[in-house]
Amino acid sequence: MRRRIVAGNWKMNKTPSEARELIETLKPLVGDEKDVDVVFCPPFVDIALAVELVKGTNIKIGAQNMYYEEKGAYTGEVAPEMLKDAGCEYVILGHSERRGYFGETNEQVNKKVLKAIEHGLKPIICVGEKLEQREQGITEDLVRMQVKIAMKDVKKEDAVNCVIAYEPIWAIGTGRTATNEQAEEVCGAIRKVLAEIFDQETADQIRVQYGGSVNAKNAADLFAMPDIDGGLVGGASLKADFADIVKA
Ligand code: 13P
């Protein structure tokens, strides 16, 4: 049985003082959660504070990105070791906003995945199609390719610590959620490609999340689908509603 995982991607929201307020609000609501992995992914400048504030709870902290080099002259980038040393357990990689606004490629995502693993960080690897790609009927082809390239050279024993987040781009921040069936269809296809890359036993251990306008109302039905093991939540992770999503 795969352990559920609900992660909040705060994106570019919350100053350190606002982060403190949000964490203090959520801590009593989800801090004792035993059946689900609960992860907060705040902006870099909030990470140290967030790690401090969740000490003694079951909440884990993740970053929203990282670079794939160890250190050096890469102005503005953050290294895997910095995240690890700061207390991160997870790191979101290849989010569609990184791919779309900052030109991240599948190959770069793969380099980041390998580096994260090398440093003991658990990658949450985002994949998903644009609306026109869905309309063209190439969703599965595209997502299969994204997963295959992201997981290139990843070993079986490390793959089980990776999380794949299926986030259809047309459902992100739009209030337009994929139907349970649409989400399940692609998450199932992701598990199938994972079985092709590794084997069925490994694929059955890798957690696949759905993301895209998840809220307190739709979460329970989405998470009840057989291949959906939780959610990657944007907007709704910035308020107390996030606790209802975790309970779902
Ligand atoms: P929303 O939940 O705001 O649609 O964002 C989803 C997302 O991109 C999480 O990474």
Tab-separated table of N, CA, C and O and ligand atoms in Angstrom, residues 7-11 92 95-97 124 126 165 167-169 171-176 210-215 231-238 245, ligand 1:
chain	number	residue	atom	x	y	z
A	7	ALA	N	1.092	17.654	-0.781
A	7	ALA	CA	2.110	18.703	-0.685
A	7	ALA	C	1.503	20.037	-1.083
A	7	ALA	O	0.706	20.118	-2.019
A	8	GLY	N	1.892	21.070	-0.369
A	8	GLY	CA	1.447	22.424	-0.699
A	8	GLY	C	2.569	23.143	-1.421
A	8	GLY	O	3.655	23.311	-0.860
A	9	ASN	N	2.307	23.525	-2.665
A	9	ASN	CA	3.272	24.329	-3.417
A	9	ASN	C	2.845	25.786	-3.260
A	9	ASN	O	1.875	26.220	-3.878
A	10	TRP	N	3.574	26.495	-2.435
A	10	TRP	CA	3.183	27.886	-2.147
A	10	TRP	C	3.502	28.821	-3.297
A	10	TRP	O	3.094	29.977	-3.296
A	11	LYS	N	4.296	28.355	-4.249
A	11	LYS	CA	4.721	29.194	-5.376
A	11	LYS	C	5.351	30.489	-4.845
A	11	LYS	O	5.963	30.472	-3.775
A	92	ILE	N	10.441	20.034	-5.365
A	92	ILE	CA	9.617	20.004	-6.577
A	92	ILE	C	10.531	20.282	-7.769
A	92	ILE	O	11.314	21.235	-7.737
A	95	HIS	N	8.312	21.837	-12.469
A	95	HIS	CA	6.947	22.379	-12.449
A	95	HIS	C	6.669	23.075	-13.784
A	95	HIS	O	7.563	23.684	-14.379
A	96	SER	N	5.427	23.032	-14.231
A	96	SER	CA	5.110	23.608	-15.547
A	96	SER	C	5.395	25.099	-15.602
A	96	SER	O	5.666	25.648	-16.670
A	97	GLU	N	5.350	25.762	-14.427
A	97	GLU	CA	5.687	27.194	-14.434
A	97	GLU	C	7.188	27.392	-14.658
A	97	GLU	O	7.605	28.353	-15.305
A	124	ILE	N	9.854	15.645	-6.312
A	124	ILE	CA	8.448	15.611	-6.757
A	124	ILE	C	8.487	16.120	-8.194
A	124	ILE	O	8.698	17.313	-8.433
A	126	CYS	N	7.179	17.067	-11.761
A	126	CYS	CA	5.903	17.491	-12.345
A	126	CYS	C	5.869	17.248	-13.852
A	126	CYS	O	6.828	17.569	-14.558
A	165	ALA	N	4.122	14.082	-10.047
A	165	ALA	CA	2.902	14.886	-9.922
A	165	ALA	C	2.351	15.154	-11.317
A	165	ALA	O	3.006	15.815	-12.125
A	167	GLU	N	0.140	17.225	-13.413
A	167	GLU	CA	-0.531	18.516	-13.333
A	167	GLU	C	-0.874	19.016	-14.727
A	167	GLU	O	-0.025	19.618	-15.403
A	168	PRO	N	-2.094	18.762	-15.186
A	168	PRO	CA	-2.489	19.309	-16.482
A	168	PRO	C	-2.438	20.836	-16.404
A	168	PRO	O	-3.009	21.430	-15.482
A	169	ILE	N	-1.737	21.455	-17.343
A	169	ILE	CA	-1.478	22.890	-17.241
A	169	ILE	C	-2.781	23.695	-17.288
A	169	ILE	O	-2.917	24.706	-16.599
A	171	ALA	N	-5.414	23.037	-15.923
A	171	ALA	CA	-6.145	22.940	-14.652
A	171	ALA	C	-5.456	23.709	-13.527
A	171	ALA	O	-5.986	23.813	-12.427
A	172	ILE	N	-4.278	24.267	-13.818
A	172	ILE	CA	-3.517	24.940	-12.761
A	172	ILE	C	-4.000	26.372	-12.573
A	172	ILE	O	-3.968	27.177	-13.499
A	173	GLY	N	-4.467	26.649	-11.363
A	173	GLY	CA	-4.874	28.006	-11.008
A	173	GLY	C	-6.082	28.512	-11.779
A	173	GLY	O	-6.365	29.702	-11.792
A	174	THR	N	-6.791	27.609	-12.440
A	174	THR	CA	-7.899	28.027	-13.293
A	174	THR	C	-9.254	27.714	-12.662
A	174	THR	O	-10.280	28.149	-13.172
A	175	GLY	N	-9.235	26.920	-11.605
A	175	GLY	CA	-10.500	26.486	-11.017
A	175	GLY	C	-11.135	25.380	-11.837
A	175	GLY	O	-12.202	24.860	-11.504
A	176	ARG	N	-10.474	25.019	-12.917
A	176	ARG	CA	-10.988	23.969	-13.790
A	176	ARG	C	-10.202	22.682	-13.506
A	176	ARG	O	-9.079	22.509	-13.958
A	210	TYR	N	-1.970	14.022	-8.095
A	210	TYR	CA	-2.652	14.885	-9.058
A	210	TYR	C	-2.538	16.322	-8.545
A	210	TYR	O	-2.639	16.573	-7.340
A	211	GLY	N	-2.353	17.260	-9.470
A	211	GLY	CA	-2.351	18.670	-9.100
A	211	GLY	C	-3.075	19.484	-10.155
A	211	GLY	O	-3.016	19.161	-11.349
A	212	GLY	N	-3.725	20.541	-9.732
A	212	GLY	CA	-4.472	21.394	-10.658
A	212	GLY	C	-5.833	21.683	-10.069
A	212	GLY	O	-6.748	20.869	-10.184
A	213	SER	N	-5.934	22.842	-9.397
A	213	SER	CA	-7.185	23.269	-8.773
A	213	SER	C	-7.782	22.237	-7.806
A	213	SER	O	-8.994	22.063	-7.733
A	214	VAL	N	-6.901	21.568	-7.071
A	214	VAL	CA	-7.390	20.694	-5.995
A	214	VAL	C	-7.902	21.583	-4.875
A	214	VAL	O	-7.259	22.571	-4.515
A	215	ASN	N	-9.075	21.259	-4.337
A	215	ASN	CA	-9.601	22.028	-3.212
A	215	ASN	C	-10.282	21.097	-2.217
A	215	ASN	O	-10.324	19.875	-2.429
A	231	GLY	N	-2.080	14.718	-3.540
A	231	GLY	CA	-2.143	15.893	-4.395
A	231	GLY	C	-0.995	16.858	-4.208
A	231	GLY	O	-0.350	16.885	-3.154
A	232	LEU	N	-0.758	17.623	-5.256
A	232	LEU	CA	0.154	18.767	-5.185
A	232	LEU	C	-0.750	19.989	-5.339
A	232	LEU	O	-1.399	20.161	-6.373
A	233	VAL	N	-0.801	20.780	-4.280
A	233	VAL	CA	-1.830	21.798	-4.168
A	233	VAL	C	-1.213	23.186	-4.222
A	233	VAL	O	-0.266	23.473	-3.479
A	234	GLY	N	-1.734	24.043	-5.064
A	234	GLY	CA	-1.238	25.408	-5.156
A	234	GLY	C	-2.072	26.340	-4.293
A	234	GLY	O	-1.910	26.399	-3.076
A	235	GLY	N	-2.993	27.050	-4.937
A	235	GLY	CA	-3.803	28.066	-4.264
A	235	GLY	C	-4.378	27.658	-2.917
A	235	GLY	O	-4.289	28.408	-1.938
A	236	ALA	N	-4.949	26.462	-2.866
A	236	ALA	CA	-5.624	26.037	-1.641
A	236	ALA	C	-4.650	25.655	-0.519
A	236	ALA	O	-5.069	25.372	0.606
A	237	SER	N	-3.341	25.655	-0.824
A	237	SER	CA	-2.377	25.328	0.242
A	237	SER	C	-2.016	26.564	1.054
A	237	SER	O	-1.290	26.487	2.040
A	238	LEU	N	-2.545	27.719	0.646
A	238	LEU	CA	-2.200	28.976	1.307
A	238	LEU	C	-3.203	29.370	2.377
A	238	LEU	O	-3.153	30.461	2.921
A	245	ILE	N	-7.989	19.264	2.835
A	245	ILE	CA	-7.474	18.445	1.733
A	245	ILE	C	-6.655	17.280	2.304
A	245	ILE	O	-6.788	16.145	1.841
B	1	13P	P1	-3.432	25.211	-8.131
B	1	13P	O1	-3.788	24.232	-7.041
B	1	13P	O2	-3.426	26.628	-7.665
B	1	13P	O3	-4.223	24.972	-9.360
B	1	13P	O4	-1.900	24.908	-8.518
B	1	13P	C1	-1.513	23.620	-8.783
B	1	13P	C2	-0.049	23.557	-8.870
B	1	13P	O5	0.553	24.062	-9.815
B	1	13P	C3	0.681	22.906	-7.780
B	1	13P	O6	2.012	22.721	-8.104
